[in-house]
mmCIF file of C-alpha atoms in Angstrom:
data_model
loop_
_atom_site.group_PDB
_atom_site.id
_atom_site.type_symbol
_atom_site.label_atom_id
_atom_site.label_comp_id
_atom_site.label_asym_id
_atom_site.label_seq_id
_atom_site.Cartn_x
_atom_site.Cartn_y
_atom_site.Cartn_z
ATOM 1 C CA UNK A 1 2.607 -215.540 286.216
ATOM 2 C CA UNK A 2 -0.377 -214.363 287.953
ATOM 3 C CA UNK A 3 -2.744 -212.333 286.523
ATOM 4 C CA UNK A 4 -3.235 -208.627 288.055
ATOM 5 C CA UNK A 5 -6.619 -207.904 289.294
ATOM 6 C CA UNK A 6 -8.403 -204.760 288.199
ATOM 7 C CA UNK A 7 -8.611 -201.730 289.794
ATOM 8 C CA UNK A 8 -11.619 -201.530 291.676
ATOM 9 C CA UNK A 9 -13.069 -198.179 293.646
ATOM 10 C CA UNK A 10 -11.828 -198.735 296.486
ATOM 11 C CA UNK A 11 -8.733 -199.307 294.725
ATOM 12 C CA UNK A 12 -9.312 -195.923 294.015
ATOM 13 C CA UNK A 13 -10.511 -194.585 296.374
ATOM 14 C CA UNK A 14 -7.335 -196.053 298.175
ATOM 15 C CA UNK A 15 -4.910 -194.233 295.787
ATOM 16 C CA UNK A 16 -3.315 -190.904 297.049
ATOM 17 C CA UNK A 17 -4.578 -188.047 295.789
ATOM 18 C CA UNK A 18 -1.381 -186.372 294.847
ATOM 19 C CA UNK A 19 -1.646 -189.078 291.620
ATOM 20 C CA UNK A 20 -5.301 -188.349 291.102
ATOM 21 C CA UNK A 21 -4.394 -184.493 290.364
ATOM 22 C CA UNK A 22 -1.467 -185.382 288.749
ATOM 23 C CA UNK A 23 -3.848 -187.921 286.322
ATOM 24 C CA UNK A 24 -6.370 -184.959 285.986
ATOM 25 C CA UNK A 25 -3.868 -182.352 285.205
ATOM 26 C CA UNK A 26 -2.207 -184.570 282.067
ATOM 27 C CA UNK A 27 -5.621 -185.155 280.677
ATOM 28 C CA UNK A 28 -5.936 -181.595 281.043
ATOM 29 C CA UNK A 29 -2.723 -180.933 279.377
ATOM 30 C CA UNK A 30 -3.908 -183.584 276.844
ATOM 31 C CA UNK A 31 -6.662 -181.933 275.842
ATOM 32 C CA UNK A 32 -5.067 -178.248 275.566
ATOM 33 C CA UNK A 33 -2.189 -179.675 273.418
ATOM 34 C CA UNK A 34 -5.303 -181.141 271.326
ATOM 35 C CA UNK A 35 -6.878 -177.550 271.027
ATOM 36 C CA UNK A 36 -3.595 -175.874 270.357
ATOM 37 C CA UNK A 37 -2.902 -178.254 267.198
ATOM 38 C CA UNK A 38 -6.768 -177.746 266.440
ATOM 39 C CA UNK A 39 -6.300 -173.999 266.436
ATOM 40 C CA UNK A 40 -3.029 -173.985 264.871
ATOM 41 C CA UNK A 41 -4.074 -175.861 261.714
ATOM 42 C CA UNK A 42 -7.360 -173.640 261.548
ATOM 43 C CA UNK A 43 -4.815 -170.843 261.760
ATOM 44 C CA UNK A 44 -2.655 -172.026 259.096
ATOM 45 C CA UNK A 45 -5.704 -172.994 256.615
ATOM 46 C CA UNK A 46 -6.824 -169.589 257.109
ATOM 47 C CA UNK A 47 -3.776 -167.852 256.210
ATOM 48 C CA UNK A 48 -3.925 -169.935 253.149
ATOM 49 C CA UNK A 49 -7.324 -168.600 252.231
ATOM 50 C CA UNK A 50 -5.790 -165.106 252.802
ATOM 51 C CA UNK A 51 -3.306 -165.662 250.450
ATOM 52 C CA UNK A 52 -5.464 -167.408 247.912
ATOM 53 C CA UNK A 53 -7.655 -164.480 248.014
ATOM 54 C CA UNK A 54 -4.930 -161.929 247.712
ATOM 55 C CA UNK A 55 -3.366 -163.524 244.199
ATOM 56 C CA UNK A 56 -6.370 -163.568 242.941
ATOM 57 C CA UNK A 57 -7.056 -159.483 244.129
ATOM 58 C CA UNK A 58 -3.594 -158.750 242.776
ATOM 59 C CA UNK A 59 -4.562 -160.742 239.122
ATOM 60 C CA UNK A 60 -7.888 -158.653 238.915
ATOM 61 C CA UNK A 61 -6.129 -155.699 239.793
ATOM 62 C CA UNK A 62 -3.427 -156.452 237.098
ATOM 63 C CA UNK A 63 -5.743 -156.960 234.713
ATOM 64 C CA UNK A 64 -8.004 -153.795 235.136
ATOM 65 C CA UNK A 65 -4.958 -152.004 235.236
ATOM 66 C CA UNK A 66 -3.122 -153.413 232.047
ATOM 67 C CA UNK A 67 -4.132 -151.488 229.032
ATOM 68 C CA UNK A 68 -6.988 -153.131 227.076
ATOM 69 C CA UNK A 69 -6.264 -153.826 223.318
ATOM 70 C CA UNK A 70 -9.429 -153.598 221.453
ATOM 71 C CA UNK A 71 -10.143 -155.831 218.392
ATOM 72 C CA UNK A 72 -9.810 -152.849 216.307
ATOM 73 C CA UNK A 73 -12.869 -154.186 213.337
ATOM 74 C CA UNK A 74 -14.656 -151.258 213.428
ATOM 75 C CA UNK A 75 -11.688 -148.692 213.010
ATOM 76 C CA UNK A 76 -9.776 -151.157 211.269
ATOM 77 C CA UNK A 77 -12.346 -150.684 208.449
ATOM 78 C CA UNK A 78 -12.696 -147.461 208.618
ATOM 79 C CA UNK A 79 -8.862 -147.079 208.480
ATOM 80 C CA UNK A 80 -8.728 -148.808 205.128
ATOM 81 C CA UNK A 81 -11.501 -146.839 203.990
ATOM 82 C CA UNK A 82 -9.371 -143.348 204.593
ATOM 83 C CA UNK A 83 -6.876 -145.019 202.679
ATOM 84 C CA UNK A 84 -9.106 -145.819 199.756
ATOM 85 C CA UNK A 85 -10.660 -142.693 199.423
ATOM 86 C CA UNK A 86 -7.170 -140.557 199.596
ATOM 87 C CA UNK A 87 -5.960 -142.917 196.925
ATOM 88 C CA UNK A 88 -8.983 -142.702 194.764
ATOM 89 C CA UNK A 89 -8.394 -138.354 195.621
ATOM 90 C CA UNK A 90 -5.184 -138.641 193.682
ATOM 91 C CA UNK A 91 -6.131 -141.191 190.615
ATOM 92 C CA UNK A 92 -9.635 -140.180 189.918
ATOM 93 C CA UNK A 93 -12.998 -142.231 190.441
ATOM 94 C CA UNK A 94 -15.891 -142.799 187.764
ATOM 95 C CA UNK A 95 -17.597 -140.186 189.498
ATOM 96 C CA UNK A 96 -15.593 -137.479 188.778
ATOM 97 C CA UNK A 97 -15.636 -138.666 185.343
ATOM 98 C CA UNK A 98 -19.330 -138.806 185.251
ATOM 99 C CA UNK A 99 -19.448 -135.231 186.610
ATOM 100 C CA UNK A 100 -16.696 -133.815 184.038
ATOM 101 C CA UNK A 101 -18.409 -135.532 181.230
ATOM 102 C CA UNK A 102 -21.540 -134.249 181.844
ATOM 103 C CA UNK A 103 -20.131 -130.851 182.127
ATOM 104 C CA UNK A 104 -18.797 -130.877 179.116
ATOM 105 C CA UNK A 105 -21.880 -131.799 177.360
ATOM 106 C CA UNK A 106 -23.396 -128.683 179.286
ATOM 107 C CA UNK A 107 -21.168 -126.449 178.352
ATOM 108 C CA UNK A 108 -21.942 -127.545 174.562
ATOM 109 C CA UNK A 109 -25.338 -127.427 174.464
ATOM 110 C CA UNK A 110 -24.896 -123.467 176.263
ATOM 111 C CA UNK A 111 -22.192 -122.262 174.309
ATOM 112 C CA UNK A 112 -23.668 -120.062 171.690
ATOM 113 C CA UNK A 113 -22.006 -120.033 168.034
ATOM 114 C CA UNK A 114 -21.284 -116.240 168.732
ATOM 115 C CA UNK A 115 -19.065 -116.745 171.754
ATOM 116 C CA UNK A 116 -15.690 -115.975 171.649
ATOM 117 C CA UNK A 117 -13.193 -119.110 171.472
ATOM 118 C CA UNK A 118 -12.601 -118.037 175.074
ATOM 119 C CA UNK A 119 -15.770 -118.182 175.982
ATOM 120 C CA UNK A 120 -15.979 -122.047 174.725
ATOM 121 C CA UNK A 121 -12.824 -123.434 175.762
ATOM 122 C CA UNK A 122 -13.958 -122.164 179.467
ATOM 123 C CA UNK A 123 -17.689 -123.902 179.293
ATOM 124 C CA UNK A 124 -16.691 -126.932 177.394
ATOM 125 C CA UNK A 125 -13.088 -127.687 178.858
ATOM 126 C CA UNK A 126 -12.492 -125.274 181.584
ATOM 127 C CA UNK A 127 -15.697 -125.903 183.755
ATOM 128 C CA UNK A 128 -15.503 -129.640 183.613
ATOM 129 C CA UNK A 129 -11.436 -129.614 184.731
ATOM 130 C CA UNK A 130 -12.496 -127.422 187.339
ATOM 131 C CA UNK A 131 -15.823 -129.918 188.439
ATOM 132 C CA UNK A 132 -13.104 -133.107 187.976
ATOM 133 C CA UNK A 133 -10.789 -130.986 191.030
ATOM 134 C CA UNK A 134 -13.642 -130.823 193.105
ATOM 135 C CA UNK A 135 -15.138 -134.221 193.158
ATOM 136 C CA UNK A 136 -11.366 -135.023 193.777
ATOM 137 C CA UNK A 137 -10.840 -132.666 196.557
ATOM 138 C CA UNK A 138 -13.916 -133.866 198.082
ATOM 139 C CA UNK A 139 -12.906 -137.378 198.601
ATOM 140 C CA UNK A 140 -9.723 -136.439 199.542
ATOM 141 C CA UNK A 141 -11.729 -134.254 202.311
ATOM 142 C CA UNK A 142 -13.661 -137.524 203.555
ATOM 143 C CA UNK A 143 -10.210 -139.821 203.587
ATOM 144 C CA UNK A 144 -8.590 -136.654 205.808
ATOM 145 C CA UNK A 145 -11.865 -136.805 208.029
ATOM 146 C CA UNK A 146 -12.338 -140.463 208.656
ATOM 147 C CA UNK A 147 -8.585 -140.636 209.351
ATOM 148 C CA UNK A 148 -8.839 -138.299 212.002
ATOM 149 C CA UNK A 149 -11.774 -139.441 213.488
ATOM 150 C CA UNK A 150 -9.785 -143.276 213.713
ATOM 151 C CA UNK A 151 -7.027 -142.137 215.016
ATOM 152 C CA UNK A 152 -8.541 -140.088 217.862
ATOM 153 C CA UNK A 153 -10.875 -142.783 219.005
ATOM 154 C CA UNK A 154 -8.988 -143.793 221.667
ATOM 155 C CA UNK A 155 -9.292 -140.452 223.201
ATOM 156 C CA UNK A 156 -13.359 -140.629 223.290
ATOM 157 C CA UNK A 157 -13.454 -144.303 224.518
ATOM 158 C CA UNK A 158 -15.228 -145.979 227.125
ATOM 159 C CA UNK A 159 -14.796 -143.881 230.801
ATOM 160 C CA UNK A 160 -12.827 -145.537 233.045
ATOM 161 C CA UNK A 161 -11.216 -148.257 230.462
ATOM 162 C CA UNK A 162 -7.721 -147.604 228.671
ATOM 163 C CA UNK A 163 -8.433 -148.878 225.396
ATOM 164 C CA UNK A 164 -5.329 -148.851 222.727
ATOM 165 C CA UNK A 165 -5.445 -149.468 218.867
ATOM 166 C CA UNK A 166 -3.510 -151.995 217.411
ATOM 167 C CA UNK A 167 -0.619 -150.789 215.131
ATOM 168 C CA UNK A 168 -1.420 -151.539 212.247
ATOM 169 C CA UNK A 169 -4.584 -149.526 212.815
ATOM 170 C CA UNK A 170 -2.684 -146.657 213.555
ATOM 171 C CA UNK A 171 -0.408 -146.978 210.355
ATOM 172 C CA UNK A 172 -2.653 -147.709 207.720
ATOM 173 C CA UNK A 173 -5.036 -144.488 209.201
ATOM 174 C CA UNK A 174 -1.947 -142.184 209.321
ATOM 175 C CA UNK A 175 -2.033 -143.698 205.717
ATOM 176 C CA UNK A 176 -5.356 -142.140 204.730
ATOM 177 C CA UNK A 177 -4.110 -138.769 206.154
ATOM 178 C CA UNK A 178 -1.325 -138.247 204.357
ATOM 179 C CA UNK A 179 -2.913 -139.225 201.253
ATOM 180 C CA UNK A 180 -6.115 -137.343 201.845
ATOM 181 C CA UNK A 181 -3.763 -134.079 202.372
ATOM 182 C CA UNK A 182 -2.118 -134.726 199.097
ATOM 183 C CA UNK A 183 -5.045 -135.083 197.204
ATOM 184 C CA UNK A 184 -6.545 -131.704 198.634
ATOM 185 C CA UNK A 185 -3.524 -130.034 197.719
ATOM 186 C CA UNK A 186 -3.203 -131.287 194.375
ATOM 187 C CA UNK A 187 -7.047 -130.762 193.866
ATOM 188 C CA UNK A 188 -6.807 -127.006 194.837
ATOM 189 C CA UNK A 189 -4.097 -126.631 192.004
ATOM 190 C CA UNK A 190 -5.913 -128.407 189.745
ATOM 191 C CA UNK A 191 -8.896 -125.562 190.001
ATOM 192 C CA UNK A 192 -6.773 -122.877 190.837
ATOM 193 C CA UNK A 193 -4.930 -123.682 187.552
ATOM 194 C CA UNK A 194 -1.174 -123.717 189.123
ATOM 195 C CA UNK A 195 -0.304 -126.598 187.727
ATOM 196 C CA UNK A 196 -1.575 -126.224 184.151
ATOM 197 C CA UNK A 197 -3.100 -123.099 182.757
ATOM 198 C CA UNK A 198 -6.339 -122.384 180.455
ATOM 199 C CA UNK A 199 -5.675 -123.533 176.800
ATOM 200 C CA UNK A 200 -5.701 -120.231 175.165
ATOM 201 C CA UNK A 201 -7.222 -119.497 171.730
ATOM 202 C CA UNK A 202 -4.977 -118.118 169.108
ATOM 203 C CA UNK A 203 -6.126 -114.905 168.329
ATOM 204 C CA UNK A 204 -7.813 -114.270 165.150
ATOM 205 C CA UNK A 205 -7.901 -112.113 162.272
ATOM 206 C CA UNK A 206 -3.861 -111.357 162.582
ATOM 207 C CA UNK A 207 -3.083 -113.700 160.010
ATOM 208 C CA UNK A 208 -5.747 -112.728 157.697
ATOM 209 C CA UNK A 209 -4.967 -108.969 158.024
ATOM 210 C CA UNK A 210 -1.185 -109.757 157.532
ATOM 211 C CA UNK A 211 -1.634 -111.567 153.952
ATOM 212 C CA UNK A 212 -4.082 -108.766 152.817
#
């Protein structure tokens, strides 16, 4: 076989120039297929980026709009407090004790030895029942407050942020409420005497006069 020889310039030069064009026009056409497949994978990249972008839009704006559970230590606390104090309303603390005790021993060292028996079984027993229903009523007051103020926490949150308590929050505060009532109501019967009335002193001289 021989070997062809190379095209030289005036090989070229030789050539028609229909194939010349139609040489330049398929490089041409080369190179735009090049920048079309150049472009097209730019294209698709960025329409990946788009949609990147937008899951993660749609996950932030999931989460700002899902309600926000807070850890609940603070009014969890003061939940269990409410509860405390409305149960401690209806049993009685050492305070009140204290306070009825003390009254007592007031109400003896006042009582003259002329009173009436009246007169003594209202300073030395009467005022100190009375004092005991107080002290009561008052933490039953507190455990009614502090349950209200847990329960309507979430109302006076943070603007702009939908905070919720967790259930057992809520519960064990409705709790303290209900107990806190009940030992207000059976603290204001306790010293308006509904439940139990005044000891009364028999009266006397009637039994003397009658064996005379």
């Amino acid at each position: 076989m021989t070997a062809t020889p190379p095209a030289t310039k005036s090989d070229e030069a030789a050539a028609p120039e229909g194939e010349l064009k139609k040489t330049d026009q398929a490089e041409k056409a080369e190179e735009i297929a090049d920048q079309d497949v150049t472009d097209a994978d730019a294209d698709v990249d960025s329409i990946d980026d788009s949609i990147d972008e937008g899951d993660d839009e749609d996950d932030d704006a999931a989460d700002d709009d899902a309600p926000r559970v807070s850890s609940g230590v603070g009014t969890g606390a003061a939940a269990v407090v409410s509860t405390v104090l409305g149960f401690a309303a209806l049993t009685g603390t050492w305070t009140s004790r204290v306070a009825a005790e003390r009254q007592t021993l007031i109400g003896q060292l006042t009582t003259a030895q002329t009173s009436t028996p009246a007169e003594q079984v209202a300073a030395i027993y009467g005022d100190a029942w009375h004092l005991t229903a107080l002290v009561n009523g008052g933490f039953a007051l507190l455990a009614l407050v502090v349950g209200v103020v847990v329960l309507a926490r979430p109302a006076f949150g943070t603007p702009g942020s939908s905070s919720t308590q967790a259930g057992w929050v809520r519960s064990v505060a409705w709790a303290g409420v209900a107990l806190g009532v009940l030992g207000m109501i059976i603290s204001a019967g306790m010293y308006l005497d509904l439940f139990a009335s005044m000891p009364t002193p028999p009266a006397t001289g009637a039994g003397a006069g009658a064996g005379q």
